[in-house]
Short mmCIF file of C-alpha atoms in Angstrom, two decimals:
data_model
loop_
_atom_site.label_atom_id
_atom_site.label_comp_id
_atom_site.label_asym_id
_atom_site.label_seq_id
_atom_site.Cartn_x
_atom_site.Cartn_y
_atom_site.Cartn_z
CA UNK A 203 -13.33 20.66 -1.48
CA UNK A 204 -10.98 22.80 0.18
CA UNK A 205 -12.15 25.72 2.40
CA UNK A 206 -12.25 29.30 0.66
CA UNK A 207 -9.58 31.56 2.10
CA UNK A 208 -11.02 34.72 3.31
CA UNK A 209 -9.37 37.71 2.19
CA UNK A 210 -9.22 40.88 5.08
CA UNK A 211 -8.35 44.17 4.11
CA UNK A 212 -5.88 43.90 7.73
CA UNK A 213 -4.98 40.76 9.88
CA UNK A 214 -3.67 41.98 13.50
CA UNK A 215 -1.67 38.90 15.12
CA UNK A 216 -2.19 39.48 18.89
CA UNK A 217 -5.11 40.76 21.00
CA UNK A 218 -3.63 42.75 24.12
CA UNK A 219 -3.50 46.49 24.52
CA UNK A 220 -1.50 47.26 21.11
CA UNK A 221 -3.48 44.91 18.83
CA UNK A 222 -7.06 45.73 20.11
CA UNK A 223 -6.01 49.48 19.94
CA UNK A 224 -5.12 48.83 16.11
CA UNK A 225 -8.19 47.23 15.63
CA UNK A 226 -10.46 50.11 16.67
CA UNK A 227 -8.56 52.27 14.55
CA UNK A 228 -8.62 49.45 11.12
CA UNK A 229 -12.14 48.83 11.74
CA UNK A 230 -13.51 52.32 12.64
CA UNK A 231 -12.10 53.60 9.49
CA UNK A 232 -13.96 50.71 7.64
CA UNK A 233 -11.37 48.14 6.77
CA UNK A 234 -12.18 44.96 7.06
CA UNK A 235 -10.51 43.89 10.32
CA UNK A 236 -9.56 40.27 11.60
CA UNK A 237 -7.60 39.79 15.16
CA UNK A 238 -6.07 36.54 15.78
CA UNK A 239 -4.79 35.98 18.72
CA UNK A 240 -4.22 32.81 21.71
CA UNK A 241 -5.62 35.27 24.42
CA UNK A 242 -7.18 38.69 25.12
CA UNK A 243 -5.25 40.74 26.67
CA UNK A 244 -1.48 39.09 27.04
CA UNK A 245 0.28 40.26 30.14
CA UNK A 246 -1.65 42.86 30.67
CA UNK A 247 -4.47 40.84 31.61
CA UNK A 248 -2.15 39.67 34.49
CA UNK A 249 -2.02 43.23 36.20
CA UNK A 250 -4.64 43.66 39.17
CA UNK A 251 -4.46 47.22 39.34
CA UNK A 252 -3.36 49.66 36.51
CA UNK A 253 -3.00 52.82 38.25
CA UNK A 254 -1.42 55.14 34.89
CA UNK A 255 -3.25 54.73 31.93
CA UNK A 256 -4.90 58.57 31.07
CA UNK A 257 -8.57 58.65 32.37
CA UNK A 258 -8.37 55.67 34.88
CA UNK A 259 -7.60 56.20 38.48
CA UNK A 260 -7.43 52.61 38.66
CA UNK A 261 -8.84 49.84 36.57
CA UNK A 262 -7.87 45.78 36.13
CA UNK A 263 -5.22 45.30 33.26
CA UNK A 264 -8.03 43.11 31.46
CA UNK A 265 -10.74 45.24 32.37
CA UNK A 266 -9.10 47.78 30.25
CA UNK A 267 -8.47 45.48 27.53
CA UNK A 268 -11.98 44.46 27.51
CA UNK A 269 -12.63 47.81 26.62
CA UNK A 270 -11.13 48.26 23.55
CA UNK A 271 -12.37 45.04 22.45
CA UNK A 272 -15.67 46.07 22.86
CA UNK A 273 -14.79 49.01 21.50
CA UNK A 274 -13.49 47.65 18.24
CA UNK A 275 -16.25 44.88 17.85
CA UNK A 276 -18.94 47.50 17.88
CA UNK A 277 -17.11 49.04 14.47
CA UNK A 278 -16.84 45.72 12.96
CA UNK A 279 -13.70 44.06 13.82
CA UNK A 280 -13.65 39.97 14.52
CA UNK A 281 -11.51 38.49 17.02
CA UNK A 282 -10.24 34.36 16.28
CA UNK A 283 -8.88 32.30 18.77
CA UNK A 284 -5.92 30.69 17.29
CA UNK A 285 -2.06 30.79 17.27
CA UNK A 286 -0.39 32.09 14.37
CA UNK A 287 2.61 29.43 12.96
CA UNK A 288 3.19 30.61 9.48
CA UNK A 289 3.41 34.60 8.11
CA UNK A 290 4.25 34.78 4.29
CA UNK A 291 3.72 37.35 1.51
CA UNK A 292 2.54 35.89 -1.81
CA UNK A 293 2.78 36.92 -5.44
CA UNK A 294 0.35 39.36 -5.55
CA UNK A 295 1.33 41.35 -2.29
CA UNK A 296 -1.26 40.14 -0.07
CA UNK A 297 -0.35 38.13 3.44
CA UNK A 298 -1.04 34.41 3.76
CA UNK A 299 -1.48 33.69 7.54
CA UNK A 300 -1.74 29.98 8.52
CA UNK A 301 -2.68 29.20 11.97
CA UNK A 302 -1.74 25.37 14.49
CA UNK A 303 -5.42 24.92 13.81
CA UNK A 304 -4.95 24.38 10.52
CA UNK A 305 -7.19 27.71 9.27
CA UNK A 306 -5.61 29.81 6.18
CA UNK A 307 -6.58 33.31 5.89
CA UNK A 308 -5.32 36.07 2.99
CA UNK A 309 -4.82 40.01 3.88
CA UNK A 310 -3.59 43.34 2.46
CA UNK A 311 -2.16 44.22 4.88
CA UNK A 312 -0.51 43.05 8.56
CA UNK A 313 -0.11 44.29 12.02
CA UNK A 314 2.15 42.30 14.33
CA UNK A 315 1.00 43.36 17.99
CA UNK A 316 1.53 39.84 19.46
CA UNK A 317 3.49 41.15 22.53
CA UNK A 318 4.70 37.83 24.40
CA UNK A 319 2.88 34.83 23.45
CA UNK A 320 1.33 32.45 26.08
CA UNK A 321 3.94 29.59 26.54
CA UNK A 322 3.22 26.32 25.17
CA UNK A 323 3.56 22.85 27.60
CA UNK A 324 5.32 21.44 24.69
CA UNK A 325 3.62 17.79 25.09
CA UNK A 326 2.09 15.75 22.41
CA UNK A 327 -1.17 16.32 21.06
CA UNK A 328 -0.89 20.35 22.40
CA UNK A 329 -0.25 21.68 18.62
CA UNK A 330 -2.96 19.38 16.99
CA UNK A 331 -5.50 20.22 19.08
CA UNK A 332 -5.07 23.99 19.80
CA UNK A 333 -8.39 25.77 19.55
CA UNK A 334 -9.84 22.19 19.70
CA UNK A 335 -10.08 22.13 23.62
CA UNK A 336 -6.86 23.28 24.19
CA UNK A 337 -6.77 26.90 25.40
CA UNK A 338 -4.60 29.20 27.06
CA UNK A 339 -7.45 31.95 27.92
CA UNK A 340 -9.64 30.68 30.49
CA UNK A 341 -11.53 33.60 30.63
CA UNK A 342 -12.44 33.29 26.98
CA UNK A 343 -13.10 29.62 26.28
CA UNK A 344 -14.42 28.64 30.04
CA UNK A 345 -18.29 29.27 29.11
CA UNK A 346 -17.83 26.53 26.25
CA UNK A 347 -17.10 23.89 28.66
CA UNK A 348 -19.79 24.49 31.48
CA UNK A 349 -20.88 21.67 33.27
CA UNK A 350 -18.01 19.69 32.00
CA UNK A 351 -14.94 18.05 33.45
CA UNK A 352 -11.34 20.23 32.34
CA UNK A 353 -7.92 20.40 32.98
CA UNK A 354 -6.13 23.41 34.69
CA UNK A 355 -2.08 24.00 34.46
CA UNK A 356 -1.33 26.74 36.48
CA UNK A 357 0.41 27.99 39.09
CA UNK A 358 1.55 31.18 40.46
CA UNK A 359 -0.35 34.75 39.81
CA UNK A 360 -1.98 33.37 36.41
CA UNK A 361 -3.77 30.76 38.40
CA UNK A 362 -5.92 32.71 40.99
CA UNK A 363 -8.20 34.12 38.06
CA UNK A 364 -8.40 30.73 35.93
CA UNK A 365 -9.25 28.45 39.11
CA UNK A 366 -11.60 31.16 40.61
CA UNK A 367 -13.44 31.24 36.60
CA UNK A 368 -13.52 27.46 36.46
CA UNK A 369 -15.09 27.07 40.07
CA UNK A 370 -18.24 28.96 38.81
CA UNK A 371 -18.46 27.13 35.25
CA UNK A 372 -17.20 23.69 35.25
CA UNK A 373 -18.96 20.09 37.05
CA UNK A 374 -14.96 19.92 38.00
CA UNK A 375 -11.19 20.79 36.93
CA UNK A 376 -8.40 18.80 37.56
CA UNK A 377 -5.56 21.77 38.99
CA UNK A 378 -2.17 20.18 37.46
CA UNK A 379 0.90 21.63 39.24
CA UNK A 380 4.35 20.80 39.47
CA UNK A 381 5.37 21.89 43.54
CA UNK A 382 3.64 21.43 46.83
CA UNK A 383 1.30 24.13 46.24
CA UNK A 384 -0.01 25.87 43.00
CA UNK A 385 -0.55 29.60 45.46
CA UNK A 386 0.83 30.97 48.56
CA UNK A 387 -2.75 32.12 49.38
CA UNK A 388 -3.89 30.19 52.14
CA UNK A 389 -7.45 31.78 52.71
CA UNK A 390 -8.07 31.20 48.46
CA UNK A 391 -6.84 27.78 48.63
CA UNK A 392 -9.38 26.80 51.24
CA UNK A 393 -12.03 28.37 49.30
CA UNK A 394 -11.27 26.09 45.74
CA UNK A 395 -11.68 23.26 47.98
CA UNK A 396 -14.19 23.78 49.73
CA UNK A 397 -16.22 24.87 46.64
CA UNK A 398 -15.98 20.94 45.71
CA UNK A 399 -14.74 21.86 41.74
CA UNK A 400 -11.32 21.02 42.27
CA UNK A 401 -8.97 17.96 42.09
CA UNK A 402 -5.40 19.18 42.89
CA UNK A 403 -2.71 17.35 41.66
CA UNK A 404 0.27 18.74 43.30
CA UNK A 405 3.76 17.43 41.25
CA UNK A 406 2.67 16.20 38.27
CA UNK A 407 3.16 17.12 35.03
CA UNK A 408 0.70 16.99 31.85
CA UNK A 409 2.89 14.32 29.49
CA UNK A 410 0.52 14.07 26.49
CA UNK A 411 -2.88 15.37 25.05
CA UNK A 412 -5.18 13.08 23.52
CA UNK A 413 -8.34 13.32 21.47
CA UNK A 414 -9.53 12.98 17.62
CA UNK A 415 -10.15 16.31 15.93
CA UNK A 416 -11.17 17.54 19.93
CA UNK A 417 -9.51 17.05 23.62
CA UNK A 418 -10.45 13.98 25.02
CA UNK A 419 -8.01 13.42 27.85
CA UNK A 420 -4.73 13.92 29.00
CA UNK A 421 -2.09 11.67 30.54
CA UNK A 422 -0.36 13.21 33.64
CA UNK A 423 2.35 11.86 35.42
CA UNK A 424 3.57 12.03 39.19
CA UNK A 425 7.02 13.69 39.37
CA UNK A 426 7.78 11.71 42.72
CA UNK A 427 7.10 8.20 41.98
CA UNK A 428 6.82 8.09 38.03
CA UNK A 429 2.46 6.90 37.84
CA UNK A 430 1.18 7.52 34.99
CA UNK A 431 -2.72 8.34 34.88
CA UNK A 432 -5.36 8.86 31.65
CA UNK A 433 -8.20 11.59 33.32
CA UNK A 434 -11.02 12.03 30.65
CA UNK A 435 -11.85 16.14 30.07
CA UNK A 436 -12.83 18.08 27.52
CA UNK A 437 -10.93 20.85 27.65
CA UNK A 438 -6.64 21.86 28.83
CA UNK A 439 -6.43 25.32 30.04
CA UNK A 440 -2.62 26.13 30.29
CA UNK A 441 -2.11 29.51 32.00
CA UNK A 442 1.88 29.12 33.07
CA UNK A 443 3.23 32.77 31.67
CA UNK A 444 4.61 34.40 28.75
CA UNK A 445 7.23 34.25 26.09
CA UNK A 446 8.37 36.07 23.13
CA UNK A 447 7.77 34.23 19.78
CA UNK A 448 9.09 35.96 16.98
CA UNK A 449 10.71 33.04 14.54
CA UNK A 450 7.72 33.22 12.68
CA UNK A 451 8.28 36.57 11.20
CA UNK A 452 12.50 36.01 10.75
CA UNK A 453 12.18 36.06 7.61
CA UNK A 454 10.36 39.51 6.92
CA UNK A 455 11.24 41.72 9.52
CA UNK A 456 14.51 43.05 11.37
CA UNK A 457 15.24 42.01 15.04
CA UNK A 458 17.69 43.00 17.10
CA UNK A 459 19.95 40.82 19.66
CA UNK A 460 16.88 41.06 21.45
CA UNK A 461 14.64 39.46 18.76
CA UNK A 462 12.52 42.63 19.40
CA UNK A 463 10.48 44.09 15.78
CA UNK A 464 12.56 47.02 14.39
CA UNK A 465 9.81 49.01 12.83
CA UNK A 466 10.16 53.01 12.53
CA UNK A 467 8.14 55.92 13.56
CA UNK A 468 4.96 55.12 11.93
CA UNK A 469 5.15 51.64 12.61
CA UNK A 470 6.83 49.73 9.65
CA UNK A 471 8.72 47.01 9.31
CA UNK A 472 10.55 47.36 6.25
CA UNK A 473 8.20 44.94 4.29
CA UNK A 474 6.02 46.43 2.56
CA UNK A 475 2.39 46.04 4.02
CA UNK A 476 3.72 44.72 7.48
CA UNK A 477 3.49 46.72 10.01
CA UNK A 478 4.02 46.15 14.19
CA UNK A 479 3.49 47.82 17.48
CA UNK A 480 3.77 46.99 20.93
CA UNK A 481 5.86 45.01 23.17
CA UNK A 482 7.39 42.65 20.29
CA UNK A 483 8.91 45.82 19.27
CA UNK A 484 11.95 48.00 19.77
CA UNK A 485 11.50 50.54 23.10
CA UNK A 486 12.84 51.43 25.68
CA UNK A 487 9.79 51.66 27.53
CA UNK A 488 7.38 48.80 28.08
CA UNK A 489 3.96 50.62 29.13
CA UNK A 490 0.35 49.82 27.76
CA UNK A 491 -0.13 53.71 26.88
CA UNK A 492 2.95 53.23 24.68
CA UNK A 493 1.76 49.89 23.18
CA UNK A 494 -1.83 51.11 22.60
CA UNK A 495 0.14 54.13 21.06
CA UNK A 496 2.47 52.03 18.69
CA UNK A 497 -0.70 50.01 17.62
CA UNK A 498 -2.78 52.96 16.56
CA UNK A 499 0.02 54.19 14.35
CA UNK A 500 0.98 51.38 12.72
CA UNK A 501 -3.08 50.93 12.23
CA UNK A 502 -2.94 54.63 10.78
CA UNK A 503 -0.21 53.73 8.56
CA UNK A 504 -1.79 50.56 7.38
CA UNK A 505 -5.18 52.17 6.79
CA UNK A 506 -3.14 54.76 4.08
CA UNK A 507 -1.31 51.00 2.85
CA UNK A 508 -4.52 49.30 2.19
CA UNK A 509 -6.34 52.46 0.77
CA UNK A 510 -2.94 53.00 -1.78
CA UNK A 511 -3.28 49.38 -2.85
CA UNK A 512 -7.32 50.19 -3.92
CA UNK A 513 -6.31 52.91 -5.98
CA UNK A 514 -7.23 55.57 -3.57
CA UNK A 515 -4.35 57.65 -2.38
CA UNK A 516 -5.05 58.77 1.62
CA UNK A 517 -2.79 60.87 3.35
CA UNK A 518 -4.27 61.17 7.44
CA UNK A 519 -3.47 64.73 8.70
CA UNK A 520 -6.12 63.92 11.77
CA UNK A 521 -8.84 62.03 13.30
CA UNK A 522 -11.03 63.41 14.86
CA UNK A 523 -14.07 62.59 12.60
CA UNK A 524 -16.94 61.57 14.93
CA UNK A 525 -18.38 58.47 13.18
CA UNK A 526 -22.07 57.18 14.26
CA UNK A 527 -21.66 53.93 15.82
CA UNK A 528 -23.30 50.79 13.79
CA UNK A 529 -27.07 51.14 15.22
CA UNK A 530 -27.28 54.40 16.92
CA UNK A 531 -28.19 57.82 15.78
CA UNK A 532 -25.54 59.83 14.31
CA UNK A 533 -25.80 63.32 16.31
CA UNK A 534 -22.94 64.80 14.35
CA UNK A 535 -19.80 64.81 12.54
CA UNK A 536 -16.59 66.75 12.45
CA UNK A 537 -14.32 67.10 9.51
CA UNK A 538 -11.55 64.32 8.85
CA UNK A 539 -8.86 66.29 7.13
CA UNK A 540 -8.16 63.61 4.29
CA UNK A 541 -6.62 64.46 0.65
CA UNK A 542 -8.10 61.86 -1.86
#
């Protein structure tokens, strides 16, 4: 029997600053929200010090992210590890996402926040087994793996937080890089091997993925004399940057000769029920402030969408209605200027 498609009153494709900021706003206004996403918190999550976001001094890129996703889990949004493949809108107006996992789900309506996507090795066996063991967040999916053997490919500023997480999860990780040395640090480099986690494997390359229905090993090869070896793991965590990825929506939205989203000023894309915010879109500024910004209004926006397409005409004039958060005490409310 095939598996029911669930049917969300908004899918948000992407989970940094812009998508998790979209999410509060879906779910606190009581649509039922789904995130999908490869990571939490996209490049923002690679910034070690934010110093100008409005009430932080100073706070870690995904610290801040965290944040909002906490935020918008505590009014009822759900967050789903998976890459998005396949956007198309059906007969009856609703959004049928497919994911590389294989998982369908249905929507009203759509937010594309995906900023820059985390770039794919591009081996065999990486697509099939996304979400399977294969994970490009190692702060999200390292707890599922503790005590077990995993793979690492990652060099550069990406790779100080996934080795450090790893070395106080896994039994060991096998670091896959392609130079002489996956980070100039010196003083962290002694500390991953003295901790006794780590197996460097300086130049060589991950050439395949292999496992049925889950990871069970890769195949790695040594750039300098051409060995091929088969290490067991459960898991590949590939942290190696981030690239825009917006063929996927060609067909629905406008790009420029940037192949950045041309949406307008509340967040549209010119298909009806799509909407987008954030780095994948058209701005001259690239700033979290101004994604969280773009994701809020094209959540706004979407919110009026969804509640047009039940019948009930919305038109949002403010928001500053003080909900009671699922489990506490409501203490008070102010008015929510809405005309029904």
């Amino acid at each position: 029997m095939d598996k029911e498609v669930e049917l969300y009153d908004v899918i948000i494709i992407g989970a940094g600053i812009a998508g998790l900021s979209a999410a509060l706003y879906t779910a606190r206004q009581g649509l039922r929200t789904l995130v999908i996403s490869k990571d939490i918190g996209g490049q923002l999550s690679l910034t070690d010090e934010v110093q100008n976001y409005p009430g932080f001094m100073s706070i870690k890129g995904l610290d801040l992210v965290r944040r909002v996703e906490s935020q918008a889990r505590v009014f009822g949004a759900e967050v789903v590890f998976d890459e998005v493949v396949k956007l198309d809108k059906v007969g009856s107006g609703n959004f049928i996402i497919r994911t590389a996992s294989g998982d369908e789900y249905e929507s009203i309506a759509v937010i594309l926040a995906f900023g820059k996507t985390p770039r794919d090795l591009g081996v065999p066996g990486e697509q099939e087994l996304k979400g399977r063991g294969v994970s490009y967040c190692t702060i999200c999916d390292a707890a599922l793996y503790r005590g077990q053997d995993v793979a690492l490919v990652s060099w550069g500023e990406p790779a100080y937080e996934a080795a450090e997480i790893l070395m106080n999860v896994v039994n060991r990780f096998y670091w896959i890089f392609p130079s002489d040395r996956p980070v100039s640090d010196e003083e962290f480099m002694n500390l991953v091997i003295n901790s006794g986690k780590a197996v460097l494997m300086p130049k060589h390359e991950i050439v395949e993925i292999k496992g049925r229905g889950k990871v069970e090993s890769v195949v790695v090869r040594n750039k300098t004399t051409g060995e091929i070896t088969e290490i067991p793991v459960k898991a590949v965590f590939i942290e190696i940057g981030y690239v825009a990825k917006t063929d996927f929506v060609r067909h629905l939205v406008k790009l420029n000769e940037k192949g950045e989203i041309v949406i307008d000023e509340y967040g549209r894309t010119g298909t009806e029920g799509l909407f987008a915010g954030g780095d994948a879109c058209v701005s001259p500024y690239k700033q979290a402030v101004i994604a969280a910004a773009q994701g809020v209004i094209a959540a706004l926006t979407a919110y009026s969408y969804v509640m047009s397409r039940k019948g009930k005409e919305v038109k949002l004039t403010s928001d500053w209605r003080k909900l009671s958060i699922p489990g506490k005490k409501e203490e008070g409310r102010t008015s929510l200027k809405i005309s029904l």
